[in-house]
Short mmCIF file of C-alpha atoms in Angstrom, two decimals:
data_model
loop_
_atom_site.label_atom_id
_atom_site.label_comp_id
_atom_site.label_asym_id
_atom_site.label_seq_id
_atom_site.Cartn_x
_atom_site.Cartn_y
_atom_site.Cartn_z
CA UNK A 438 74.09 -40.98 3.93
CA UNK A 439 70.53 -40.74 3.12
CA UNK A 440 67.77 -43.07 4.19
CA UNK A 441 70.45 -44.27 6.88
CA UNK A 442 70.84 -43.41 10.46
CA UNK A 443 73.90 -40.92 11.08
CA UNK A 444 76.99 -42.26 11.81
CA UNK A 445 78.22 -42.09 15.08
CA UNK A 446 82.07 -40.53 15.27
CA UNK A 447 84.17 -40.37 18.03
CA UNK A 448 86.57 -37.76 17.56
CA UNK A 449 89.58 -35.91 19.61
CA UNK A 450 93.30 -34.98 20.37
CA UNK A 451 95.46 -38.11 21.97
CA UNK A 452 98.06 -38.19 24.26
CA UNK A 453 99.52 -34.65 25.71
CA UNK A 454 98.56 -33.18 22.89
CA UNK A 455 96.94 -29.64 23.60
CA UNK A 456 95.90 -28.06 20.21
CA UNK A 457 91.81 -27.41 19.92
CA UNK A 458 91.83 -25.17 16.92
CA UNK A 459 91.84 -28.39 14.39
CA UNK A 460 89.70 -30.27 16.36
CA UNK A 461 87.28 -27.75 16.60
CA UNK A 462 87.24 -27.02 13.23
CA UNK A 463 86.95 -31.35 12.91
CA UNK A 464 83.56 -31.25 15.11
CA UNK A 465 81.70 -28.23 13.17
CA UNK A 466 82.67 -29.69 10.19
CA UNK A 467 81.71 -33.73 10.90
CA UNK A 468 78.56 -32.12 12.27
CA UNK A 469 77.77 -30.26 9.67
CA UNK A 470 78.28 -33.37 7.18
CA UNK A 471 75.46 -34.98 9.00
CA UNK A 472 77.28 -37.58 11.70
CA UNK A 473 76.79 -37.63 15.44
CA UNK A 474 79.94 -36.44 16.48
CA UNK A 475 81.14 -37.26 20.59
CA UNK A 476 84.24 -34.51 20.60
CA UNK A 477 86.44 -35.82 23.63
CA UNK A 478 88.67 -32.56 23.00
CA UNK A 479 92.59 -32.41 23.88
CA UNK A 480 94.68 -34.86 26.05
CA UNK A 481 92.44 -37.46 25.30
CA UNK A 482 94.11 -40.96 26.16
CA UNK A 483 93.61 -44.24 24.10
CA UNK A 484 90.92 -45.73 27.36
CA UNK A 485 89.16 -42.23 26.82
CA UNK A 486 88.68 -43.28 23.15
CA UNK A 487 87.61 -46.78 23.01
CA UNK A 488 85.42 -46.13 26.21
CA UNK A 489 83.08 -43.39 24.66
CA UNK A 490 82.93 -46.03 21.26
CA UNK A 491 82.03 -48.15 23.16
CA UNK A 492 79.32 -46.43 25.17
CA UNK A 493 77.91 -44.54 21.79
CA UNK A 494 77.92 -47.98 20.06
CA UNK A 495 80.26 -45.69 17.51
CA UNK A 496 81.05 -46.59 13.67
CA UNK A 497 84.57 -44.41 13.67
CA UNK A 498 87.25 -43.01 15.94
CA UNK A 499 88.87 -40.19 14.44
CA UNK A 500 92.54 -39.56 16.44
CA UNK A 501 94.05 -36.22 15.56
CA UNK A 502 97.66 -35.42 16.99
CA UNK A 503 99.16 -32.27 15.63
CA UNK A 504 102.72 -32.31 18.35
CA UNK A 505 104.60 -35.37 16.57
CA UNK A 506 103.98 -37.91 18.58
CA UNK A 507 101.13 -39.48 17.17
CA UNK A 508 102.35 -42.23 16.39
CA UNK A 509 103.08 -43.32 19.70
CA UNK A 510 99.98 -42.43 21.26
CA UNK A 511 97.92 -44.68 18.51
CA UNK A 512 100.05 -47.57 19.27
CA UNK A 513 97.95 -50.70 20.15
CA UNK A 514 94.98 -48.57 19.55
CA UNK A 515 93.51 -51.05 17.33
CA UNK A 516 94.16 -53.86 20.01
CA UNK A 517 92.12 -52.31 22.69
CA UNK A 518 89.26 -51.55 20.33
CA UNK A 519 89.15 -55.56 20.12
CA UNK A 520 89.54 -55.93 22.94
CA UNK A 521 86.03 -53.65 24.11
CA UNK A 522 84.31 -55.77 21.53
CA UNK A 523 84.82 -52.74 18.60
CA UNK A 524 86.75 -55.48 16.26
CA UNK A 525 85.10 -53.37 13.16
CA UNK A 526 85.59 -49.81 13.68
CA UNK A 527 87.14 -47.79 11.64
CA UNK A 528 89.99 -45.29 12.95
CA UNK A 529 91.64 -42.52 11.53
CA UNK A 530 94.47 -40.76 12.42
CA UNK A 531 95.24 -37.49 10.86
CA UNK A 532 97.84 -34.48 11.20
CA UNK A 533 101.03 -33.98 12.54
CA UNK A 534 101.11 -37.34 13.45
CA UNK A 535 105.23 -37.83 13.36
CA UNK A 536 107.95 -36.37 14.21
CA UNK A 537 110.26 -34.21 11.59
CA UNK A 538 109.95 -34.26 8.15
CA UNK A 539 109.03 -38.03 6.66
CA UNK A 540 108.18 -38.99 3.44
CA UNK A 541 104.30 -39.73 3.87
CA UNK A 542 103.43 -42.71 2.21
CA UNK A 543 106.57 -44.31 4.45
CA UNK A 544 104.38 -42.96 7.24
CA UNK A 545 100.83 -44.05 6.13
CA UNK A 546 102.53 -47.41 5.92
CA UNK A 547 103.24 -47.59 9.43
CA UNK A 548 99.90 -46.40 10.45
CA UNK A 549 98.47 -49.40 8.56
CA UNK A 550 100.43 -51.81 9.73
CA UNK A 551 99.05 -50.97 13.34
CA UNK A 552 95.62 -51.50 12.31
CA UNK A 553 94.31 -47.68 11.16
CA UNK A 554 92.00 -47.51 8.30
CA UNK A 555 93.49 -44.03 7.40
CA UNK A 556 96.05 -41.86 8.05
CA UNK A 557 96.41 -38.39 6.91
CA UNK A 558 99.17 -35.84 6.09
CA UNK A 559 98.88 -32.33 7.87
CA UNK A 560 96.94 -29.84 6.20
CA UNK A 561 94.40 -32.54 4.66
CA UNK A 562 91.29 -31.06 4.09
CA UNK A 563 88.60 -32.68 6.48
CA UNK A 564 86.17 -32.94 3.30
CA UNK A 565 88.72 -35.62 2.09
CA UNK A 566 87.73 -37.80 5.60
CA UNK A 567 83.93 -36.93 4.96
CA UNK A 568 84.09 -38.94 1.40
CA UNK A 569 86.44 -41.46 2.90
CA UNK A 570 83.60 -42.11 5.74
CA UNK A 571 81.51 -42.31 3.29
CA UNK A 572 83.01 -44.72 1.41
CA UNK A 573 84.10 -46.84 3.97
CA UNK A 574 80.87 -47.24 6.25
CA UNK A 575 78.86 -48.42 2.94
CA UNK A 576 81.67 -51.46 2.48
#
């Protein structure tokens, strides 16, 4: 990312979703990588997310869910970024983002189909999302 401004990622935990140990772990390491990270912590809702893109003019929303249901809470996600004028930003989704055991690329389907750039298995290393970032803001 040099001789570029830093990136601008909004990250957090949607919907009821109470675990801060990943997401903390998501912040130090996003910072450390160099991008301005705005960490909306736990229980953050869909409005929560496409508000502070919209304020920090973001390039990425980065939706972790590590109780199952993350696939419900990213529903129309995509749709209300549009809608707030973010028709380009990027989203990921990573973790525990379903319920029971799934075979992943089944579920990474899914996620695709509702409009997320990338979605990511539990355990994925966060370095993985710092070379996908990469990647992606330079197309």
């Amino acid at each position: 990312m040099e001789g570029q401004d830093k990136a601008t990622l909004v990250i957090g935990v949607i919907g009821a979703d109470v675990h801060a140990v990943g997401n903390k772990i998501l912040n130090y390491t996003f910072t450390k990588a160099g991008f301005n990270v705005i960490n909306l912590g736990v229980m953050a809702s869909q409005t929560e997310f496409v508000e502070a893109a919209v304020e920090a003019d973001a390039d990425a929303i980065l939706v972790s869910s590590l109780y199952g249901h993350g696939e419900i809470d990213v529903k129309g996600l995509r749709e209300k970024c549009d809608e707030a004028g973010l028709n380009n930003i990027l989203l990921y989704v990573g973790g525990n983002i379903v319920v029971g055991k799934q075979d992943f690329n089944e579920v990474e389907k899914r996620f695709l189909a509702m409009g997320i750039n990338r979605a990511y298995p539990p355990g994925t290393d966060p370095m993985l999302a710092i070379k996908h970032l990469e990647e992606d803001l330079k197309a």
